[in-house]
Amino acid sequence: MDVRALFLGPKGENKNFFKEMLQEAVDSNISWRKTFHPLDPYLFRTKEGHSEHFRNTLYETEDVLIRLSQQLQEKSLPWFSPRYMGHMNSDTLMVANLAYVMTMLYNPNNCAEEASPITTQLEVEAGRDLCELFGYSRDHAWGHITSGGTVANIEGLWLARNLKALPLSIAAHPQAKHLVEGLSQQQLLNLPVRQTLDLISALEQQHIFEEVNNNSIRSTGLHQGQLGKVLIPRSKHYSWLKAMDILGLGQDQIVPIDVDHNYRIDIASLQKSVEELIKAGTPILAVVTVVGTTEEGSVDPVHEVIALRNHCEQEQGISFYVHCDAAYGGYVRSMFVDEQAQFLPYNELIARYRQADLIPEGVQWPKPEVYAAFQAMDAVDSITVDPHKSGYIPYSAGAITYRDKRILRLLSYHAEYTTSAETNDIPLGPSILEGSKAGATAAAVWATHQVVPLNLSGYGPVIGAGIVTADWLSNKLKRLEFSCGERQFRTHLMMHPDYHMVNFGFKEVGNDCLKQYNILNQRFYEATSFISGRTFQKNFLTSSTSLSQAEHGGAPEAFVQQMGFSLEQWEQEGKVYVLRAAVMTQFLRDRQEFEEYWLAISQEFQHLITNILHQIDSPT
Ligand SMILES: Cc1ncc(COP(=O)(O)O)c(C=O)c1O
């Protein structure tokens, strides 16, 4: 596979192929229309098409489309260019774009199979691909597409909530209670996931599952705090707050877990919270881990969270659901699995990297703890993963996968009008959070997995390119020094990335005021984003974030001190601003090209800082 043939390219290099395939999409759709009952009447006669009203309607349509195109060109973000290094965006894969457009012309709705006979199948296949990527069984797991990571997270927590509540409903049901006889309320709220799933099977055998499930939380609602706490690292995406709110669990039931200086969940803090909750007799509804934190790209030690759960189950009879939010980093597991979907032993993996030049010697990836975290993903109960992030697939494509598909029963809602033939064993609409949704997305994800499989020889070089460039860029940013007139500046790297998010800041040599540093970097962001005007005129574009004490606890202290600011400054200011570059580009994988790029952007940095200083010094 040649990665250069996968993207339209920063200059539209693959335009001929792209146009041909677009033409094919349109032609084949028109031909399909024409051959469906060819003797049915036409919409209008040729001469009617020349009437004034008719022509005007077409001219108006053209006008609007041209205006839209102008606006898009003026204000859109040039994600195809390596000059854009900000949010998790880059050029998207041609196959995904083409499959999307081709399918969109048929407008299938994956809410019900009868409205999407092909794309529902493709969604199920794509879901299976993702399950396999995570080491789940293709047959016993279940995955489907969502609009994005937010919906996937909400759905994951919805399931965890219903799962936790089911044993209480079983205990209250006259024909079901024998299944949990002798168990205390505390034990009912601490059953391991697999045991609750076995109870579902037992209820189904007695044909009382629906009744028991309908007497559970989805009908009765929630008494405050009844199901316990949800333990989420401070690095969480804000979709978790939405999820707690919408599901009626309440944000007060979140126990924020500290993160370490690498912005990974701090296992000692997690363990402490777990122990305190166990001691207080408070159930733990779920623990959330993050693989690819939104602001730092950090990878939580999933393996240690799983080990902690195993320990709690074995030593204390306490269990909880574990969800992994890998919206950003999920596709990166392709960097670890071979063509037979086997997670490779570390040494074998490194040998493959060198042999195929995926990760060259000297690039610091994967760190052993990151390797162990990806390996342990097969043991979590559910995983959020966004094809529209590290899958290089256009919006809106998120997904969720569940380790054991029996869990589906907890969400299912039957709707008579959407059920089609008896062959319908794929209850997409009734078993997911959303209703109507584009079959085009499913086609885009499925087609992409066909061309770019979820393994080392498929996504390997695609994702690997960003990882390598991020490593090179990080090393440059550790050392950059330049002067603006009399004043000296240095870049500081927040940490070496776990994945490919590079966070950094500009500091004036000798400045000991954190506030001033924050202002300078915020100005830099403003100058390198849509905020200060036309994006197409920019030489470099990035994103930023502010890491605050309130949100991140003490984690940012290390970076603040590394830059030479005192802890008093940190206490006083309470936040540190960083520039945030997700390096997803495919187009800087050649060392020579990277060096030329670096020369250009490092000069641009100097130029931008000089301008900013000028504005600060003469504000009018
Ligand atoms: C870790 C994580 N989870 C969830 C989300 C939400 O995903 P979406 O924007 O697709 O809803 C994001 C988005 O950046 C994320 O980084």
XYZ file of C-alpha atoms and ligand atoms in Angstrom:
636
model
C 0.000 0.000 0.000
C 1.268 3.461 -0.875
C 0.014 6.059 1.598
C 0.387 8.793 -1.029
C -2.400 7.137 -3.015
C -4.805 7.331 -0.064
C -5.272 11.100 0.234
C -6.453 13.790 -2.164
C -3.279 15.591 -1.120
C -2.413 19.147 -0.074
C -2.343 20.251 -3.707
C -5.099 17.928 -4.884
C -2.405 15.681 -6.370
C -4.836 12.778 -6.752
C -7.495 14.967 -8.336
C -7.910 12.910 -11.501
C -8.694 9.741 -9.633
C -10.899 11.599 -7.162
C -12.918 13.280 -9.913
C -13.270 10.040 -11.848
C -14.668 8.290 -8.815
C -17.014 11.177 -8.019
C -18.216 11.029 -11.585
C -18.687 7.296 -11.195
C -20.741 7.868 -8.023
C -23.036 10.303 -9.808
C -23.273 8.314 -13.038
C -24.052 5.052 -11.329
C -26.747 6.662 -9.214
C -28.363 8.232 -12.289
C -28.175 4.973 -14.168
C -29.822 3.217 -11.220
C -32.652 5.747 -11.274
C -33.133 5.358 -14.996
C -33.304 1.601 -14.938
C -35.858 1.527 -12.138
C -39.150 1.342 -14.031
C -37.857 2.949 -17.210
C -41.393 3.471 -18.519
C -42.508 5.628 -15.597
C -43.021 9.285 -16.651
C -40.227 11.877 -16.518
C -40.395 14.748 -13.989
C -40.633 17.375 -16.740
C -40.519 17.652 -20.516
C -37.389 19.064 -22.142
C -39.055 22.314 -23.229
C -40.379 22.897 -19.679
C -36.771 22.860 -18.566
C -36.223 26.034 -20.603
C -38.976 28.038 -18.923
C -37.978 31.176 -17.045
C -39.054 29.887 -13.638
C -37.231 26.682 -14.152
C -33.982 28.347 -15.250
C -34.237 30.863 -12.410
C -34.556 28.111 -9.874
C -31.361 26.562 -11.195
C -29.559 29.947 -11.237
C -30.590 30.583 -7.643
C -29.306 27.196 -6.628
C -26.035 27.887 -8.404
C -25.729 31.305 -6.751
C -26.213 29.879 -3.296
C -23.724 27.099 -3.913
C -21.105 29.515 -5.214
C -21.598 31.747 -2.197
C -21.294 28.750 0.091
C -18.125 27.656 -1.658
C -16.612 31.129 -1.250
C -17.447 31.199 2.429
C -16.016 27.737 2.903
C -12.774 28.703 1.203
C -12.442 31.910 3.147
C -13.122 30.540 6.612
C -12.484 26.779 6.625
C -9.479 25.242 8.284
C -6.857 23.905 5.841
C -6.611 20.529 7.512
C -5.021 18.999 4.421
C -1.877 21.084 4.937
C 1.021 20.273 7.285
C 0.865 23.960 8.196
C -2.213 23.043 10.221
C -1.255 21.378 13.480
C -4.006 21.945 15.993
C -7.086 19.870 16.703
C -7.233 16.189 15.774
C -7.673 16.879 12.088
C -5.841 16.358 8.852
C -6.656 15.407 5.299
C -9.239 12.612 5.295
C -8.886 9.369 3.370
C -10.130 9.521 -0.218
C -11.876 6.178 0.025
C -13.891 7.434 3.007
C -14.905 10.659 1.268
C -15.832 8.869 -1.928
C -17.774 6.106 -0.205
C -19.631 8.740 1.792
C -20.631 10.778 -1.270
C -21.500 7.695 -3.288
C -23.766 6.344 -0.535
C -25.265 9.687 0.396
C -26.895 9.832 -3.023
C -28.950 6.787 -1.968
C -29.719 8.369 1.427
C -29.960 5.177 3.491
C -31.099 5.510 7.112
C -29.383 3.075 9.461
C -32.103 3.430 12.052
C -33.841 0.451 10.489
C -32.625 -2.262 8.191
C -35.659 -1.834 5.957
C -34.418 1.701 5.187
C -30.806 0.637 4.716
C -30.494 -3.022 3.742
C -26.892 -2.601 2.625
C -25.529 0.023 4.947
C -26.918 -1.635 8.078
C -24.917 -4.716 7.140
C -21.884 -2.504 6.525
C -22.293 -0.885 9.934
C -22.412 -4.283 11.610
C -19.274 -5.298 9.694
C -17.486 -2.057 10.568
C -18.493 -2.571 14.214
C -17.023 -6.081 14.095
C -13.792 -4.693 12.635
C -13.503 -2.316 15.554
C -14.267 -5.072 18.075
C -11.504 -7.173 16.564
C -9.138 -4.217 16.684
C -9.592 -4.101 20.447
C -9.041 -7.826 20.894
C -12.757 -8.529 21.414
C -14.347 -11.535 19.736
C -15.900 -10.655 16.358
C -18.863 -12.899 17.175
C -19.482 -12.252 20.850
C -18.791 -8.543 20.999
C -20.859 -5.734 19.529
C -19.982 -2.386 18.062
C -21.820 0.259 16.125
C -21.365 3.724 14.722
C -22.449 6.856 16.553
C -22.360 10.512 15.597
C -19.198 10.910 17.668
C -17.401 10.306 20.917
C -19.908 12.268 22.970
C -22.818 10.031 22.060
C -20.641 6.933 22.440
C -19.651 8.000 25.952
C -23.257 8.703 26.895
C -24.319 5.334 25.546
C -21.504 3.549 27.395
C -22.517 5.102 30.687
C -26.202 4.469 29.953
C -25.363 0.806 29.673
C -23.206 0.767 32.781
C -26.081 2.402 34.679
C -28.666 -0.125 33.494
C -26.315 -3.006 34.174
C -25.617 -1.869 37.720
C -29.333 -1.487 38.468
C -30.554 -4.780 37.025
C -29.677 -7.038 39.999
C -31.822 -4.812 42.264
C -34.779 -5.323 39.969
C -34.102 -9.074 39.869
C -34.141 -9.204 43.656
C -37.495 -7.419 43.712
C -39.210 -9.687 41.196
C -41.124 -12.690 42.643
C -40.161 -15.112 39.848
C -36.610 -13.856 39.498
C -35.424 -13.291 43.037
C -34.251 -16.894 43.495
C -31.444 -16.055 41.030
C -29.842 -13.720 43.546
C -31.027 -15.333 46.746
C -28.902 -14.624 49.798
C -27.118 -11.640 48.284
C -27.163 -8.408 50.256
C -27.921 -5.046 48.626
C -24.191 -4.334 48.812
C -23.383 -7.557 46.974
C -26.083 -6.921 44.374
C -24.474 -3.596 43.601
C -21.043 -5.131 43.222
C -21.585 -8.039 40.873
C -18.929 -8.444 38.213
C -20.190 -7.514 34.745
C -20.048 -11.096 33.438
C -22.203 -12.309 36.338
C -24.935 -9.759 35.604
C -24.793 -10.787 31.951
C -25.270 -14.426 32.998
C -28.315 -13.286 34.967
C -29.726 -11.759 31.773
C -29.361 -15.141 30.082
C -31.082 -16.841 33.014
C -33.969 -14.352 32.902
C -34.328 -14.915 29.187
C -34.601 -18.639 29.735
C -37.483 -17.973 32.109
C -38.974 -15.514 29.568
C -39.125 -12.761 32.171
C -36.217 -10.609 31.074
C -38.390 -7.836 29.545
C -40.549 -7.622 32.647
C -37.620 -7.446 35.040
C -35.734 -4.988 32.853
C -38.785 -2.775 32.545
C -39.091 -2.655 36.324
C -35.532 -1.480 36.558
C -34.012 1.965 36.409
C -35.283 2.883 32.960
C -38.816 2.911 34.354
C -38.347 3.592 38.024
C -35.793 6.370 37.624
C -32.965 6.941 39.960
C -32.805 7.738 43.637
C -29.964 10.115 44.218
C -26.627 8.364 44.378
C -28.303 4.942 44.544
C -25.943 3.295 42.092
C -22.794 4.808 43.461
C -20.003 6.871 42.087
C -18.375 7.217 38.683
C -14.609 7.612 38.918
C -13.237 9.735 36.086
C -9.744 11.165 35.646
C -9.430 14.941 35.749
C -8.233 14.837 32.150
C -11.740 13.826 31.033
C -13.519 15.205 28.012
C -16.520 17.357 28.962
C -18.888 14.853 27.357
C -18.699 12.989 30.669
C -20.354 15.902 32.430
C -23.111 15.857 29.821
C -23.498 12.097 30.268
C -23.862 12.329 34.060
C -26.395 15.112 33.657
C -28.514 13.494 30.927
C -28.575 10.064 32.549
C -29.855 11.530 35.786
C -26.853 10.276 37.717
C -25.853 13.845 38.539
C -22.438 15.412 38.238
C -22.085 15.240 42.018
C -21.644 11.508 41.677
C -18.381 11.989 39.792
C -15.264 11.345 41.819
C -12.490 13.200 39.969
C -9.260 11.231 40.017
C -5.972 13.097 39.939
C -3.689 12.736 36.968
C 0.093 12.574 37.150
C 2.521 14.935 35.448
C 2.055 13.026 32.215
C -1.695 13.638 32.471
C -2.370 9.943 32.933
C -4.743 8.730 35.646
C -2.796 8.474 38.884
C -3.241 4.878 39.994
C -2.404 5.594 43.634
C -5.183 8.227 43.732
C -7.606 5.876 42.012
C -6.764 3.115 44.451
C -7.233 5.473 47.395
C -10.672 6.589 46.171
C -11.714 2.996 45.504
C -10.637 1.959 49.000
C -12.463 4.878 50.606
C -15.657 4.091 48.735
C -15.453 0.404 49.612
C -14.943 1.329 53.263
C -17.950 3.646 53.192
C -20.055 0.929 51.511
C -20.614 3.136 48.444
C -20.892 1.213 45.194
C -18.729 2.122 42.218
C -20.861 2.378 39.113
C -17.956 2.694 36.723
C -14.345 3.687 36.304
C -13.496 5.606 33.131
C -10.057 5.417 31.552
C -8.883 7.584 28.663
C -6.701 6.484 25.779
C -5.701 9.745 24.170
C -6.756 12.595 26.431
C -8.315 15.488 24.568
C -5.854 18.132 25.636
C -2.621 16.158 25.956
C -3.068 12.906 24.021
C -2.058 10.970 27.127
C -2.725 7.275 27.535
C -4.022 6.078 30.905
C -2.504 2.876 32.326
C -5.537 0.756 31.434
C -3.622 -2.365 32.519
C -3.308 -1.026 36.051
C -7.002 -0.146 36.239
C -7.884 -3.690 35.163
C -5.433 -5.115 37.699
C -7.083 -2.990 40.393
C -10.534 -4.270 39.457
C -9.302 -7.870 39.515
C -7.808 -7.267 42.932
C -11.060 -5.759 44.253
C -13.070 -8.682 42.903
C -10.757 -11.331 44.306
C -9.960 -9.789 47.655
C -13.101 -7.875 48.515
C -15.962 -9.135 46.359
C -16.344 -5.642 44.901
C -16.632 -4.988 41.199
C -17.302 -2.177 38.769
C -17.743 -1.506 35.085
C -14.698 -0.186 33.209
C -15.189 2.017 30.163
C -12.329 3.244 28.006
C -12.746 6.573 26.275
C -10.514 6.017 23.265
C -12.350 8.494 21.058
C -9.027 10.007 20.088
C -6.597 7.108 20.467
C -8.639 3.973 19.664
C -7.461 3.541 16.072
C -3.877 3.633 17.304
C -4.287 0.031 18.438
C -3.740 -0.756 14.734
C -0.081 0.076 15.405
C 0.157 -3.028 17.630
C -1.752 -5.737 15.771
C -0.693 -7.878 12.842
C -2.684 -8.986 9.816
C -4.225 -11.832 11.860
C -5.440 -9.314 14.452
C -2.892 -10.557 16.992
C -1.438 -8.068 19.453
C 2.298 -8.498 18.887
C 4.874 -9.111 21.621
C 6.963 -5.973 22.216
C 10.205 -7.144 20.583
C 8.450 -8.566 17.558
C 6.564 -5.302 17.193
C 9.710 -3.206 17.250
C 11.276 -5.514 14.659
C 8.237 -4.968 12.390
C 8.497 -1.206 12.869
C 12.140 -1.169 11.795
C 11.669 -3.619 8.968
C 8.826 -1.623 7.396
C 10.302 1.720 8.464
C 7.067 2.512 10.314
C 8.863 3.853 13.377
C 12.559 4.429 12.726
C 15.341 3.919 15.249
C 15.599 6.853 17.632
C 11.888 7.674 17.713
C 10.652 7.295 21.267
C 7.528 5.199 20.642
C 5.803 3.282 22.077
C 6.792 3.837 25.672
C 6.482 0.462 27.483
C 3.615 1.715 29.671
C 1.733 2.927 26.586
C 2.237 -0.486 24.981
C 0.854 -2.186 28.125
C -2.169 0.141 28.187
C -3.116 -0.627 24.580
C -2.644 -4.319 25.239
C -5.076 -4.269 28.190
C -7.905 -2.658 26.214
C -9.293 -6.123 25.466
C -10.270 -6.465 29.124
C -12.458 -3.344 29.495
C -16.232 -3.587 29.158
C -16.743 -0.954 26.501
C -14.695 1.388 24.352
C -15.492 4.685 22.644
C -13.567 5.142 19.403
C -13.943 7.865 16.792
C -13.264 7.026 13.146
C -13.476 10.805 12.571
C -10.387 11.383 14.715
C -7.480 8.971 14.288
C -9.375 7.014 11.628
C -8.970 9.876 9.097
C -12.639 9.527 8.160
C -14.916 12.558 7.661
C -17.489 13.673 10.239
C -19.716 12.435 11.763
C -18.262 9.084 12.577
C -17.900 7.923 16.154
C -18.349 4.405 17.466
C -18.769 2.321 20.557
C -17.822 -1.298 21.113
C -18.934 -3.656 23.884
C -16.983 -6.693 24.944
C -20.087 -8.876 25.371
C -23.036 -8.307 23.076
C -25.518 -9.715 25.592
C -25.282 -6.286 27.147
C -27.376 -4.972 24.255
C -30.506 -6.352 25.843
C -30.294 -3.684 28.495
C -30.842 -0.913 25.965
C -33.252 -2.468 23.502
C -36.514 -0.752 22.744
C -38.829 -2.421 20.297
C -40.643 -0.335 17.656
C -43.218 -2.178 15.597
C -43.037 0.179 12.618
C -39.289 -0.165 12.099
C -39.117 -3.921 12.219
C -38.709 -5.453 8.811
C -38.476 -9.012 7.616
C -37.905 -11.965 9.900
C -34.296 -11.942 8.791
C -33.787 -8.788 10.795
C -31.455 -9.921 13.537
C -29.651 -6.598 13.582
C -31.591 -4.310 15.866
C -29.637 -1.123 15.220
C -32.278 1.561 15.746
C -33.918 0.037 18.822
C -30.610 -0.743 20.562
C -28.689 2.483 20.313
C -28.990 5.993 21.654
C -29.634 7.648 18.322
C -32.449 7.056 15.894
C -32.161 8.042 12.246
C -28.593 8.305 11.065
C -26.662 8.384 7.837
C -25.934 5.028 6.250
C -23.289 6.971 4.321
C -21.156 7.091 7.458
C -21.299 3.331 7.839
C -20.322 2.932 4.188
C -17.395 5.324 4.640
C -16.088 3.468 7.697
C -16.594 0.045 6.146
C -14.995 0.957 2.790
C -12.028 2.513 4.569
C -11.427 -0.625 6.614
C -11.401 -2.603 3.345
C -8.664 -0.465 1.804
C -6.843 0.424 5.006
C -7.188 -2.527 7.389
C -6.964 -1.982 11.113
C -3.490 -3.417 11.481
C 0.192 -2.704 10.973
C 0.078 -2.873 7.201
C -3.132 -0.854 6.886
C -3.447 1.996 9.362
C 0.143 1.351 10.493
C 1.849 3.707 8.034
C -1.029 6.223 8.149
C -1.016 6.646 11.924
C 2.720 5.988 12.194
C 3.516 9.020 10.019
C 1.975 11.394 12.557
C 3.677 9.650 15.469
C 7.108 9.953 13.848
C 6.615 13.603 12.864
C 5.346 14.383 16.381
C 8.529 12.892 17.838
C 10.744 14.946 15.499
C 8.760 18.083 16.210
C 8.927 17.499 19.984
C 12.692 17.202 19.851
C 12.979 20.440 17.874
C 10.670 22.255 20.281
C 12.820 21.212 23.237
C 15.697 23.229 21.823
C 14.417 26.190 19.866
C 15.871 29.556 20.882
C 15.566 32.795 18.971
C 15.781 36.489 19.560
C 13.383 39.274 18.769
C 15.506 42.418 18.870
C 17.165 42.461 22.264
C 14.848 39.873 23.765
C 15.525 36.128 23.889
C 12.837 33.438 23.624
C 12.747 29.703 24.092
C 10.145 27.066 23.348
C 9.314 24.568 26.073
C 7.826 21.129 25.420
C 5.244 20.146 28.042
C 6.062 16.430 27.784
C 7.095 13.921 25.195
C 3.809 12.730 23.640
C 2.279 9.352 24.446
C 0.700 9.541 21.004
C 1.026 12.523 18.688
C -0.276 15.567 20.570
C 2.552 18.054 21.049
C 1.964 20.731 23.703
C 4.378 23.582 23.998
C 4.784 27.234 24.940
C 7.003 30.247 24.220
C 8.826 31.787 27.153
C 10.937 34.856 27.251
C 14.303 34.112 28.821
C 14.403 35.861 32.187
C 10.631 36.268 32.501
C 9.488 34.970 35.878
C 5.861 36.072 35.606
C 3.481 33.267 34.632
C 0.731 35.715 33.782
C 2.943 37.373 31.160
C 3.822 34.000 29.714
C 0.111 33.136 29.510
C -0.697 36.396 27.717
C 2.090 35.901 25.177
C 0.988 32.365 24.341
C -2.668 33.275 24.161
C -1.745 36.027 21.696
C 0.261 33.499 19.714
C -2.783 31.242 19.501
C -4.952 34.139 18.394
C -2.480 34.979 15.646
C -2.406 31.367 14.456
C -6.096 30.550 14.429
C -9.301 31.644 12.705
C -9.785 34.195 15.519
C -7.526 36.770 13.910
C -9.002 36.452 10.456
C -8.623 34.626 7.195
C -7.269 31.174 7.790
C -5.973 30.768 4.241
C -3.508 33.612 4.740
C -1.815 31.979 7.715
C 1.572 30.351 7.523
C 0.982 28.188 10.592
C -2.225 27.246 12.409
C -2.613 25.612 15.777
C -4.968 25.164 18.754
C -4.447 25.810 22.437
C -5.711 25.070 25.906
C -5.416 26.419 29.384
C -4.537 23.870 32.045
C -5.972 25.061 35.323
C -5.542 24.086 38.918
C -9.325 23.746 39.252
C -9.550 21.221 36.413
C -6.187 19.491 36.494
C -5.137 19.753 40.128
C -1.363 19.748 40.580
C -0.523 18.046 37.258
C 0.621 21.213 35.430
C 3.082 22.127 38.210
C 5.863 20.105 36.576
C 5.666 22.069 33.337
C 5.382 25.380 35.167
C 8.510 24.593 37.175
C 10.359 23.172 34.190
C 9.935 26.552 32.505
C 11.422 28.191 35.579
C 8.319 29.680 37.200
C 7.949 29.433 40.942
C 5.168 27.534 42.663
C 3.998 30.860 44.115
C 3.428 32.072 40.561
C 1.429 28.917 39.853
C -0.680 29.346 43.007
C -1.304 32.977 42.116
C -2.171 32.529 38.436
C -3.858 29.105 38.783
C -3.509 28.198 35.096
C -0.938 27.709 32.404
C -1.615 28.291 28.729
C -0.235 25.826 26.169
C -0.246 25.572 22.414
C -1.641 22.262 21.329
C -0.657 20.580 18.088
C -2.095 17.203 17.083
C 0.408 16.050 14.464
C -1.649 13.972 12.063
C -0.132 14.994 8.782
C 1.050 12.394 6.288
C 3.177 14.845 4.416
C 6.232 15.321 6.627
C 7.360 11.754 6.994
C 10.436 12.380 4.862
C 13.217 13.724 7.100
C 14.461 16.205 4.510
C 10.966 17.597 3.964
C 10.469 17.819 7.702
C 13.717 19.780 8.125
C 12.643 22.265 5.444
C 9.228 22.590 7.061
C 10.799 23.127 10.453
C 13.037 25.861 9.107
C 10.023 27.637 7.635
C 7.797 27.384 10.722
C 10.546 28.204 13.221
C 11.184 31.424 11.269
C 7.452 32.037 11.289
C 7.436 31.595 15.093
C 10.078 34.286 15.418
C 8.175 36.559 13.064
C 4.881 36.063 14.940
C 6.407 36.652 18.375
C 8.082 39.832 17.079
C 4.698 41.090 15.838
C 2.988 40.201 19.099
C 5.638 42.039 21.134
C 5.153 45.013 18.900
C 1.380 44.959 19.523
C 1.815 44.523 23.270
C 4.308 47.393 23.439
C 2.173 49.729 21.343
C -1.411 48.578 21.963
C -3.061 51.134 19.666
C -11.196 11.749 24.719
C -12.418 12.291 24.035
N -13.626 11.791 24.322
C -14.739 12.244 23.735
C -14.696 13.243 22.800
C -15.960 13.742 22.156
O -16.000 13.355 20.829
P -16.960 14.050 19.764
O -16.501 15.453 19.621
O -16.756 13.213 18.554
O -18.351 13.966 20.275
C -13.451 13.808 22.464
C -13.360 14.913 21.492
O -12.351 15.518 21.277
C -12.279 13.319 23.095
O -11.074 13.817 22.826
